[in-house]
Amino acid sequence: EKQAALQVVLDKIAELEANFKQANDDKESLANQVDMCEKKLVRAGKLISGLGGEKTRWTENVKTLGEEFTNVTGDVLVSSAIVAYLGVFSSTYRDDFVSEAVQDVMSKGIPGSATVQLEKVLGNPVQIRDWNLQGLPRDTLSIDNAIIMSKSRRWPLMIDPQGQANKWIRNMEKENQLGVFKLSQSDFIRNLETCVQYGRPVLLENVGETIDSILEPLLTKAVYKSGGSNVINIGDSAVEYHDNFKLYLTTKLPNPHYAPEVSTKVVLINFTITPVGLSDQLLGITVEVERNDLEQERQRLVIQNAGFKKQLAQIEDKILKMLSEAGGDILEDEELINTLSASKVTSNEIGIALEAAEKTEAVINDTRMKYTPYPERGSLLFFCIAEMRNIEPMYQYSLDWFINLYIVSMKDSAPEEGAPMPEVEERVDQLIAHFTYSLYRNVCRSLFEKDKLLYSFLVCTRLMISLDKINSSELSFLLSGVGGVLQGQQPIKPADWVPDRTWTEMLHASQLPSFKELPGEFTANLAKWLEVYDSTDPAAMQMPGKAHEKYNSFQKICILRCLRPDKVVPVVQQLVIDEMGQEYVEPPPFDLKLSYEDSSPISPLIFVLSPGADPNAALIQFADSFGVKLESLSLGQGQGPIAQRMIDDAIDRGTWVVLQNCHLAPSWMPALEAKVEGFSLERAHPQFRLWLTSYPSDKFPVSILQNGVKMTLQPPKGIRANMLNTYFVMEDGYFHGCKKAKDLKKLHFGLAFFHALLQERRKFGPLGFNIPYEFTESDLKICQTQLQMFLDEFDIIPWEALRYTAGETNYGGRVTDGHDRRTTATMLYDFYNPEVIKDGYSFSESGNYIVPPGDPTLEETREHLKGFPLLESPEVFGLHENANITCARSETYALFDSMLLLMPKGGSGGGGGGQTNEEILEALATGMLERLPIKSEKYMFGLPFRVDEVSEKYPTDYNESMNTVLTQELLRFNRVIDVLRNTLQQLVKAVKGLIVMSGDLEALAASMVTGATPALWMKASYPSLKPLSSYFDDFIKRIDFLQQWIDEGPPPVFWLSGFFFTQSFLTGTLQNYARKHKVAIDTLKWDFMVRLDTPSTKADDGCFVNGLFIDGAAWDHRKNVLTEQKPKVLFEVMPIIQLLPILTTDFKLKKGDYESPLYKTSARRGTLSTTGHSTNFVMNMIIPTEREERHWVKRGVALLTQLDD
């Protein structure tokens, strides 16, 4: 019992002990829990404080990411299209495509953002910062290009005329041992294999429009496994392929055309610089030079901010990584909590630093922006000089050359030491003025005379457009005379004195808002406008009515273009003076020393030649003044290796090398380019210079042109200057070595005058010579030698021999046109005749050009020449005063045609509220198609004419050749109708976007917008120089003439101008006469009779013709003979002429008859076609005159079938 009780007590104790232990354990556990809880509370506090600051940002991020996640499908779809297809396009086209693509994606219900920016979808800001620091331009286009390059699977081929991409890739891959090669290098393949094997990047420069087939495996990445490693074939050898290998290709061609087999293997990327991109770059350069402290601070901040942002990105990545790797309870991971805590501190510090940096950057940017007008002017000027290559292939300027000049200009215009710094705005004005003129001076040196005003005018108009002083539609009208499409009934010409072209252009001007009332104002004040029209200086006169106050100076030039185009060039010069300053119309004189100072041993000096210019003598003299040896070589077949040896010797010895006539060795030019690119300042002797001479040629290497010093050389302008130039190099020995020294002096003076006259006569265009021949100094030299020889050998001067050797052999040898040879022979007679050796003989009727009297010395002759007029009048050439108007008009239209080549292509024609190009084209094409119906009441035989049906009405008839002439003409016109109709129909479809705009259609559209007749039409058409609207009107008149012939039979008077092939009509007429009178056709010749009446019946023999115009003379309707022109009347309608076949034996030229050539157009020159006839010359017509023939030959008188208006 006791035992049981004890047991109970013991059990109780055990239970109590167990409870006690349990209670102790619980107590310990709770203490531990309290401790853990406290720790967790601390950690949770840390976590909350660590991530609390991020909550707002991360919440926004989640929201944004949510939206982006929804839109990712559409955005990536559009971005993929950009990467795949848009690399080759300019920014404007890219923007248009992206906005259309976004609409398309949305319309199909695919989720996507309202705007897609490649930079935001595929760009990494930190990566972009790195690229910018490595030299990638900061504009959007360049950044997009870099993203396209990095995301594409194909190797990039970059269109990089300014070398921007090239520079960036060189910097970006510098640390990776980039290999820079050209396909022209001899060891190119070996170097390429090394780079592929060791995984080094390769940059292939100056790629052409085709790519060597040896690169095919690399472009297609044709890698295969061999022996456990990746291998690729390069040429005949298999090379191990390293995964780190990269290939970059760049081309300097501004607008290359790559065939599909090239463009499908590479990703084409257009790095052509944009005005905004260039302006941004130049701003950086400006601030770097002008405010170096600011630029350094900005660069430091950019690098610092990039570093901070990189650090922040790394911290975020680390936090997210540790959070994702943490177990169930993140509060138990002390390392994670501590990392978070440290990260927060860092991110706070970075946040504060970024905020401070952004404030500093805002201040810097504010100061930078004050310099903006200077780089903006720089950008505008660069795009002006870049466009000049459209005028001549030799006008090439590199961006590096331009930027160098830009920096030099800043340094040259810097205030002198100790002088106070001007305010930023004032300094910017100084910089703009200094650089604009500095560039003008440098560019002018490399331009031909004809293009110096063009360059000033281009810069002037671009500046005026940028300042909103003029609008592009008015400029476009000034250049083309086209303001839109004339629709509906137009007011008729108000008076006979108003030229047709003037009135048409005024109607076109009225399509622009500013000139809407011009035709009405003109008609209301006709008498006053006639005074302006008749004035010798119309620009100085006040415009009638409201016009004087209503129109600004530029708009007045537009009106002057319509009324007196011959007076426009001086007014354009005045506009440049008013807007930019006198110095921009006064090009600096050529200075060889200055050009030399701008060169270096590695930049060649290039003479761009024109006929009659030879820099050799000046160069030899210049080399002597420097005491340098000069070696010269004229390039041609097989001369390349000799030239290379000469250059290698000269580089070491420091002598000068002149390579002449580079245009004659186009196949050696790539070798010369490689040679020049291999020049280095370290290896070349500091005195070494390479001089090159060439006529303009598109085969001349662009890189040499862009980086060399270009100079144009032209013979002196004007008879006085030309003569002085001849006598400047003459020596007394030439005259004293002759037995008849006195006669030789007089005859040589005549010869030199004849040489000058030939050179200067070319400026009058076809009135001077049909073909502008390139007479040179060598022609003069051989004549000088022969003249001396003939005077020595013969006692009596052999005039016939002198005239024959000079007129037919030496100068005549160059003259290929028969009528030009007649002109030169007639001119020469004035200088090689017995009267010349008498004192007081004058070369012109004015008496201004007299042979020096007595036996003058060379010095006396030079002094005598200085008394000649500075500007010669047309009378010295035997031309009418009106020739000056022809010359001035040609100059105006040449200036405007050249300017049109420099105008931006495409876009809207309506910078000032006019119609867009697309609207103009559609309206023009539709209007023309309506006038070419397939069939109508008027055109009963349809258009094209149904020749088989016409042949039934006019069958082939032995006695009536005109039937055959008619059907042949219809066939010829049918070809033109087909071409016109098909191209116009295709153009309408292309403008609407229904078919692709091919290259031919694009050229057609460009011509039509500027009012020019398309080249595509002219290939199928008869010759014509008319502008588009006049050409089409003329074409309709011609088919109406043929339709009337079909309807009513052969007309009594044939419109000679209406025939496509005039010779077939003339032959048909001769054939009719020959068959009627039974004589052989080859025994017949034409006789001509001018009729002042209008015959109502057909001629019994021969035919009556009309539609001809006289060029260079007029018709006296009273005496029925050729007479002098009236002032300002350049062409006159010729009366009806009867063409009468007569036997060759009966033909006799009467005294006073002038054998006048008849041409189809005023250009007069033509090519020999397969028919054996010139494409322009028709026949010689005998016209009665009261003066001797030589007078009209020198006048350049001819008949034309049509005018240019």
PDB file of N, CA and C in Angstrom, residues 602-677:
ATOM      1  N   ILE A 602      50.349  64.860 -98.469  1.00  0.00           N
ATOM      2  CA  ILE A 602      49.420  63.737 -98.698  1.00  0.00           C
ATOM      3  C   ILE A 602      48.116  64.183 -99.384  1.00  0.00           C
ATOM      4  N   SER A 603      47.974  65.501 -99.638  1.00  0.00           N
ATOM      5  CA  SER A 603      46.764  65.936-100.369  1.00  0.00           C
ATOM      6  C   SER A 603      47.176  66.492-101.728  1.00  0.00           C
ATOM      7  N   PRO A 604      46.833  65.793-102.806  1.00  0.00           N
ATOM      8  CA  PRO A 604      47.242  66.240-104.146  1.00  0.00           C
ATOM      9  C   PRO A 604      46.599  67.570-104.522  1.00  0.00           C
ATOM     10  N   LEU A 605      47.218  68.271-105.461  1.00  0.00           N
ATOM     11  CA  LEU A 605      46.644  69.504-106.009  1.00  0.00           C
ATOM     12  C   LEU A 605      46.121  69.175-107.399  1.00  0.00           C
ATOM     13  N   ILE A 606      44.845  69.468-107.631  1.00  0.00           N
ATOM     14  CA  ILE A 606      44.194  69.030-108.869  1.00  0.00           C
ATOM     15  C   ILE A 606      43.776  70.237-109.700  1.00  0.00           C
ATOM     16  N   PHE A 607      44.282  70.312-110.937  1.00  0.00           N
ATOM     17  CA  PHE A 607      43.822  71.335-111.884  1.00  0.00           C
ATOM     18  C   PHE A 607      42.673  70.747-112.692  1.00  0.00           C
ATOM     19  N   VAL A 608      41.487  71.342-112.591  1.00  0.00           N
ATOM     20  CA  VAL A 608      40.361  70.918-113.429  1.00  0.00           C
ATOM     21  C   VAL A 608      40.378  71.826-114.653  1.00  0.00           C
ATOM     22  N   LEU A 609      40.624  71.228-115.810  1.00  0.00           N
ATOM     23  CA  LEU A 609      40.888  72.017-117.011  1.00  0.00           C
ATOM     24  C   LEU A 609      39.638  72.302-117.832  1.00  0.00           C
ATOM     25  N   SER A 610      39.748  73.320-118.665  1.00  0.00           N
ATOM     26  CA  SER A 610      38.731  73.554-119.686  1.00  0.00           C
ATOM     27  C   SER A 610      39.491  73.843-120.974  1.00  0.00           C
ATOM     28  N   PRO A 611      38.822  73.713-122.154  1.00  0.00           N
ATOM     29  CA  PRO A 611      39.535  73.874-123.431  1.00  0.00           C
ATOM     30  C   PRO A 611      40.320  75.181-123.499  1.00  0.00           C
ATOM     31  N   GLY A 612      41.563  75.071-123.934  1.00  0.00           N
ATOM     32  CA  GLY A 612      42.378  76.275-124.106  1.00  0.00           C
ATOM     33  C   GLY A 612      43.193  76.637-122.875  1.00  0.00           C
ATOM     34  N   ALA A 613      43.036  75.843-121.799  1.00  0.00           N
ATOM     35  CA  ALA A 613      43.774  76.159-120.560  1.00  0.00           C
ATOM     36  C   ALA A 613      44.938  75.191-120.403  1.00  0.00           C
ATOM     37  N   ASP A 614      46.108  75.719-120.049  1.00  0.00           N
ATOM     38  CA  ASP A 614      47.276  74.863-119.834  1.00  0.00           C
ATOM     39  C   ASP A 614      48.091  75.414-118.666  1.00  0.00           C
ATOM     40  N   PRO A 615      48.115  74.687-117.538  1.00  0.00           N
ATOM     41  CA  PRO A 615      48.797  75.212-116.353  1.00  0.00           C
ATOM     42  C   PRO A 615      50.305  74.978-116.365  1.00  0.00           C
ATOM     43  N   ASN A 616      50.808  74.305-117.407  1.00  0.00           N
ATOM     44  CA  ASN A 616      52.208  73.863-117.394  1.00  0.00           C
ATOM     45  C   ASN A 616      53.206  74.994-117.179  1.00  0.00           C
ATOM     46  N   ALA A 617      53.064  76.052-117.984  1.00  0.00           N
ATOM     47  CA  ALA A 617      54.037  77.152-117.908  1.00  0.00           C
ATOM     48  C   ALA A 617      54.034  77.773-116.508  1.00  0.00           C
ATOM     49  N   ALA A 618      52.826  78.006-115.970  1.00  0.00           N
ATOM     50  CA  ALA A 618      52.708  78.618-114.636  1.00  0.00           C
ATOM     51  C   ALA A 618      53.324  77.713-113.569  1.00  0.00           C
ATOM     52  N   LEU A 619      53.147  76.391-113.729  1.00  0.00           N
ATOM     53  CA  LEU A 619      53.673  75.440-112.738  1.00  0.00           C
ATOM     54  C   LEU A 619      55.198  75.400-112.753  1.00  0.00           C
ATOM     55  N   ILE A 620      55.763  75.402-113.960  1.00  0.00           N
ATOM     56  CA  ILE A 620      57.237  75.362-114.074  1.00  0.00           C
ATOM     57  C   ILE A 620      57.833  76.603-113.405  1.00  0.00           C
ATOM     58  N   GLN A 621      57.202  77.758-113.694  1.00  0.00           N
ATOM     59  CA  GLN A 621      57.657  79.034-113.112  1.00  0.00           C
ATOM     60  C   GLN A 621      57.545  78.989-111.577  1.00  0.00           C
ATOM     61  N   PHE A 622      56.418  78.421-111.096  1.00  0.00           N
ATOM     62  CA  PHE A 622      56.160  78.359-109.643  1.00  0.00           C
ATOM     63  C   PHE A 622      57.178  77.432-108.965  1.00  0.00           C
ATOM     64  N   ALA A 623      57.487  76.297-109.604  1.00  0.00           N
ATOM     65  CA  ALA A 623      58.460  75.354-109.039  1.00  0.00           C
ATOM     66  C   ALA A 623      59.844  75.999-108.976  1.00  0.00           C
ATOM     67  N   ASP A 624      60.178  76.767-110.030  1.00  0.00           N
ATOM     68  CA  ASP A 624      61.480  77.459-110.048  1.00  0.00           C
ATOM     69  C   ASP A 624      61.586  78.443-108.894  1.00  0.00           C
ATOM     70  N   SER A 625      60.475  79.161-108.618  1.00  0.00           N
ATOM     71  CA  SER A 625      60.510  80.158-107.538  1.00  0.00           C
ATOM     72  C   SER A 625      60.724  79.480-106.177  1.00  0.00           C
ATOM     73  N   PHE A 626      60.342  78.181-106.092  1.00  0.00           N
ATOM     74  CA  PHE A 626      60.559  77.442-104.838  1.00  0.00           C
ATOM     75  C   PHE A 626      61.882  76.684-104.847  1.00  0.00           C
ATOM     76  N   GLY A 627      62.504  76.653-106.041  1.00  0.00           N
ATOM     77  CA  GLY A 627      63.741  75.890-106.173  1.00  0.00           C
ATOM     78  C   GLY A 627      63.519  74.392-106.074  1.00  0.00           C
ATOM     79  N   VAL A 628      62.380  73.932-106.564  1.00  0.00           N
ATOM     80  CA  VAL A 628      62.039  72.510-106.475  1.00  0.00           C
ATOM     81  C   VAL A 628      62.087  71.902-107.864  1.00  0.00           C
ATOM     82  N   LYS A 629      62.556  70.638-107.941  1.00  0.00           N
ATOM     83  CA  LYS A 629      62.582  69.947-109.236  1.00  0.00           C
ATOM     84  C   LYS A 629      61.167  69.483-109.572  1.00  0.00           C
ATOM     85  N   LEU A 630      60.771  69.715-110.815  1.00  0.00           N
ATOM     86  CA  LEU A 630      59.411  69.353-111.243  1.00  0.00           C
ATOM     87  C   LEU A 630      59.501  68.323-112.371  1.00  0.00           C
ATOM     88  N   GLU A 631      58.854  67.161-112.171  1.00  0.00           N
ATOM     89  CA  GLU A 631      58.843  66.131-113.220  1.00  0.00           C
ATOM     90  C   GLU A 631      57.425  65.985-113.742  1.00  0.00           C
ATOM     91  N   SER A 632      57.315  65.894-115.055  1.00  0.00           N
ATOM     92  CA  SER A 632      55.980  65.895-115.655  1.00  0.00           C
ATOM     93  C   SER A 632      55.780  64.662-116.526  1.00  0.00           C
ATOM     94  N   LEU A 633      54.550  64.128-116.527  1.00  0.00           N
ATOM     95  CA  LEU A 633      54.231  62.966-117.371  1.00  0.00           C
ATOM     96  C   LEU A 633      52.788  63.090-117.847  1.00  0.00           C
ATOM     97  N   SER A 634      52.600  62.906-119.167  1.00  0.00           N
ATOM     98  CA  SER A 634      51.246  62.928-119.699  1.00  0.00           C
ATOM     99  C   SER A 634      50.718  61.497-119.700  1.00  0.00           C
ATOM    100  N   LEU A 635      49.608  61.278-119.006  1.00  0.00           N
ATOM    101  CA  LEU A 635      49.092  59.912-118.854  1.00  0.00           C
ATOM    102  C   LEU A 635      48.438  59.420-120.136  1.00  0.00           C
ATOM    103  N   GLY A 636      48.427  58.131-120.288  1.00  0.00           N
ATOM    104  CA  GLY A 636      47.827  57.488-121.451  1.00  0.00           C
ATOM    105  C   GLY A 636      48.110  56.007-121.324  1.00  0.00           C
ATOM    106  N   GLN A 637      47.938  55.274-122.388  1.00  0.00           N
ATOM    107  CA  GLN A 637      48.107  53.831-122.324  1.00  0.00           C
ATOM    108  C   GLN A 637      49.540  53.455-121.932  1.00  0.00           C
ATOM    109  N   GLY A 638      49.664  52.591-120.918  1.00  0.00           N
ATOM    110  CA  GLY A 638      50.973  52.074-120.519  1.00  0.00           C
ATOM    111  C   GLY A 638      51.818  53.015-119.682  1.00  0.00           C
ATOM    112  N   GLN A 639      51.284  54.193-119.336  1.00  0.00           N
ATOM    113  CA  GLN A 639      52.079  55.172-118.575  1.00  0.00           C
ATOM    114  C   GLN A 639      51.963  54.970-117.058  1.00  0.00           C
ATOM    115  N   GLY A 640      50.996  54.133-116.624  1.00  0.00           N
ATOM    116  CA  GLY A 640      50.736  53.939-115.187  1.00  0.00           C
ATOM    117  C   GLY A 640      51.962  53.549-114.375  1.00  0.00           C
ATOM    118  N   PRO A 641      52.656  52.452-114.767  1.00  0.00           N
ATOM    119  CA  PRO A 641      53.832  52.017-113.984  1.00  0.00           C
ATOM    120  C   PRO A 641      54.912  53.098-113.902  1.00  0.00           C
ATOM    121  N   ILE A 642      55.104  53.848-115.017  1.00  0.00           N
ATOM    122  CA  ILE A 642      56.120  54.928-115.018  1.00  0.00           C
ATOM    123  C   ILE A 642      55.714  55.987-113.984  1.00  0.00           C
ATOM    124  N   ALA A 643      54.425  56.336-113.985  1.00  0.00           N
ATOM    125  CA  ALA A 643      53.918  57.339-113.030  1.00  0.00           C
ATOM    126  C   ALA A 643      54.141  56.862-111.599  1.00  0.00           C
ATOM    127  N   GLN A 644      53.886  55.574-111.345  1.00  0.00           N
ATOM    128  CA  GLN A 644      54.068  55.060-109.972  1.00  0.00           C
ATOM    129  C   GLN A 644      55.520  55.174-109.522  1.00  0.00           C
ATOM    130  N   ARG A 645      56.426  54.848-110.450  1.00  0.00           N
ATOM    131  CA  ARG A 645      57.858  54.960-110.105  1.00  0.00           C
ATOM    132  C   ARG A 645      58.238  56.415-109.825  1.00  0.00           C
ATOM    133  N   MET A 646      57.693  57.342-110.646  1.00  0.00           N
ATOM    134  CA  MET A 646      57.988  58.772-110.442  1.00  0.00           C
ATOM    135  C   MET A 646      57.506  59.231-109.069  1.00  0.00           C
ATOM    136  N   ILE A 647      56.298  58.801-108.691  1.00  0.00           N
ATOM    137  CA  ILE A 647      55.733  59.205-107.384  1.00  0.00           C
ATOM    138  C   ILE A 647      56.586  58.650-106.246  1.00  0.00           C
ATOM    139  N   ASP A 648      56.975  57.351-106.364  1.00  0.00           N
ATOM    140  CA  ASP A 648      57.797  56.731-105.303  1.00  0.00           C
ATOM    141  C   ASP A 648      59.119  57.470-105.119  1.00  0.00           C
ATOM    142  N   ASP A 649      59.750  57.839-106.239  1.00  0.00           N
ATOM    143  CA  ASP A 649      61.029  58.579-106.158  1.00  0.00           C
ATOM    144  C   ASP A 649      60.813  59.940-105.509  1.00  0.00           C
ATOM    145  N   ALA A 650      59.754  60.640-105.973  1.00  0.00           N
ATOM    146  CA  ALA A 650      59.520  62.012-105.500  1.00  0.00           C
ATOM    147  C   ALA A 650      59.181  62.048-104.011  1.00  0.00           C
ATOM    148  N   ILE A 651      58.440  61.038-103.519  1.00  0.00           N
ATOM    149  CA  ILE A 651      58.072  61.002-102.087  1.00  0.00           C
ATOM    150  C   ILE A 651      59.333  60.996-101.233  1.00  0.00           C
ATOM    151  N   ASP A 652      60.341  60.227-101.678  1.00  0.00           N
ATOM    152  CA  ASP A 652      61.582  60.128-100.892  1.00  0.00           C
ATOM    153  C   ASP A 652      62.453  61.371-101.056  1.00  0.00           C
ATOM    154  N   ARG A 653      62.497  61.897-102.305  1.00  0.00           N
ATOM    155  CA  ARG A 653      63.445  62.984-102.586  1.00  0.00           C
ATOM    156  C   ARG A 653      62.855  64.377-102.350  1.00  0.00           C
ATOM    157  N   GLY A 654      61.507  64.445-102.171  1.00  0.00           N
ATOM    158  CA  GLY A 654      60.882  65.752-101.922  1.00  0.00           C
ATOM    159  C   GLY A 654      60.777  66.609-103.158  1.00  0.00           C
ATOM    160  N   THR A 655      60.584  65.973-104.327  1.00  0.00           N
ATOM    161  CA  THR A 655      60.384  66.760-105.562  1.00  0.00           C
ATOM    162  C   THR A 655      58.887  66.774-105.894  1.00  0.00           C
ATOM    163  N   TRP A 656      58.546  67.474-106.973  1.00  0.00           N
ATOM    164  CA  TRP A 656      57.133  67.554-107.377  1.00  0.00           C
ATOM    165  C   TRP A 656      56.892  66.719-108.625  1.00  0.00           C
ATOM    166  N   VAL A 657      55.719  66.098-108.674  1.00  0.00           N
ATOM    167  CA  VAL A 657      55.340  65.297-109.844  1.00  0.00           C
ATOM    168  C   VAL A 657      54.042  65.859-110.416  1.00  0.00           C
ATOM    169  N   VAL A 658      54.011  66.068-111.750  1.00  0.00           N
ATOM    170  CA  VAL A 658      52.778  66.507-112.422  1.00  0.00           C
ATOM    171  C   VAL A 658      52.306  65.375-113.329  1.00  0.00           C
ATOM    172  N   LEU A 659      51.130  64.857-113.048  1.00  0.00           N
ATOM    173  CA  LEU A 659      50.531  63.847-113.930  1.00  0.00           C
ATOM    174  C   LEU A 659      49.434  64.536-114.731  1.00  0.00           C
ATOM    175  N   GLN A 660      49.667  64.664-116.032  1.00  0.00           N
ATOM    176  CA  GLN A 660      48.730  65.422-116.873  1.00  0.00           C
ATOM    177  C   GLN A 660      47.686  64.508-117.510  1.00  0.00           C
ATOM    178  N   ASN A 661      46.523  65.116-117.791  1.00  0.00           N
ATOM    179  CA  ASN A 661      45.449  64.427-118.529  1.00  0.00           C
ATOM    180  C   ASN A 661      45.012  63.112-117.886  1.00  0.00           C
ATOM    181  N   CYS A 662      44.659  63.179-116.602  1.00  0.00           N
ATOM    182  CA  CYS A 662      44.207  61.973-115.887  1.00  0.00           C
ATOM    183  C   CYS A 662      42.951  61.377-116.533  1.00  0.00           C
ATOM    184  N   HIS A 663      42.161  62.233-117.211  1.00  0.00           N
ATOM    185  CA  HIS A 663      40.919  61.737-117.830  1.00  0.00           C
ATOM    186  C   HIS A 663      41.209  60.769-118.979  1.00  0.00           C
ATOM    187  N   LEU A 664      42.466  60.768-119.475  1.00  0.00           N
ATOM    188  CA  LEU A 664      42.808  59.863-120.584  1.00  0.00           C
ATOM    189  C   LEU A 664      43.262  58.488-120.088  1.00  0.00           C
ATOM    190  N   ALA A 665      43.359  58.323-118.760  1.00  0.00           N
ATOM    191  CA  ALA A 665      43.782  57.026-118.209  1.00  0.00           C
ATOM    192  C   ALA A 665      42.783  56.529-117.164  1.00  0.00           C
ATOM    193  N   PRO A 666      41.500  56.381-117.561  1.00  0.00           N
ATOM    194  CA  PRO A 666      40.490  56.002-116.555  1.00  0.00           C
ATOM    195  C   PRO A 666      40.774  54.649-115.909  1.00  0.00           C
ATOM    196  N   SER A 667      41.397  53.712-116.678  1.00  0.00           N
ATOM    197  CA  SER A 667      41.633  52.366-116.117  1.00  0.00           C
ATOM    198  C   SER A 667      42.708  52.389-115.028  1.00  0.00           C
ATOM    199  N   TRP A 668      43.584  53.418-115.064  1.00  0.00           N
ATOM    200  CA  TRP A 668      44.650  53.485-114.058  1.00  0.00           C
ATOM    201  C   TRP A 668      44.227  54.281-112.819  1.00  0.00           C
ATOM    202  N   MET A 669      43.064  54.921-112.889  1.00  0.00           N
ATOM    203  CA  MET A 669      42.634  55.775-111.776  1.00  0.00           C
ATOM    204  C   MET A 669      42.495  55.017-110.435  1.00  0.00           C
ATOM    205  N   PRO A 670      41.932  53.778-110.418  1.00  0.00           N
ATOM    206  CA  PRO A 670      41.867  53.065-109.128  1.00  0.00           C
ATOM    207  C   PRO A 670      43.255  52.842-108.524  1.00  0.00           C
ATOM    208  N   ALA A 671      44.245  52.580-109.374  1.00  0.00           N
ATOM    209  CA  ALA A 671      45.616  52.388-108.866  1.00  0.00           C
ATOM    210  C   ALA A 671      46.146  53.689-108.281  1.00  0.00           C
ATOM    211  N   LEU A 672      45.845  54.821-108.947  1.00  0.00           N
ATOM    212  CA  LEU A 672      46.272  56.131-108.429  1.00  0.00           C
ATOM    213  C   LEU A 672      45.591  56.402-107.086  1.00  0.00           C
ATOM    214  N   GLU A 673      44.305  56.050-107.013  1.00  0.00           N
ATOM    215  CA  GLU A 673      43.565  56.261-105.757  1.00  0.00           C
ATOM    216  C   GLU A 673      44.215  55.478-104.614  1.00  0.00           C
ATOM    217  N   ALA A 674      44.531  54.199-104.879  1.00  0.00           N
ATOM    218  CA  ALA A 674      45.170  53.363-103.848  1.00  0.00           C
ATOM    219  C   ALA A 674      46.513  53.960-103.443  1.00  0.00           C
ATOM    220  N   LYS A 675      47.244  54.486-104.446  1.00  0.00           N
ATOM    221  CA  LYS A 675      48.560  55.073-104.185  1.00  0.00           C
ATOM    222  C   LYS A 675      48.414  56.292-103.259  1.00  0.00           C
ATOM    223  N   VAL A 676      47.449  57.177-103.593  1.00  0.00           N
ATOM    224  CA  VAL A 676      47.265  58.417-102.810  1.00  0.00           C
ATOM    225  C   VAL A 676      46.789  58.080-101.396  1.00  0.00           C
ATOM    226  N   GLU A 677      45.916  57.065-101.284  1.00  0.00           N
ATOM    227  CA  GLU A 677      45.427  56.694 -99.949  1.00  0.00           C
ATOM    228  C   GLU A 677      46.540  56.093 -99.096  1.00  0.00           C
TER     229      GLU A 677
END
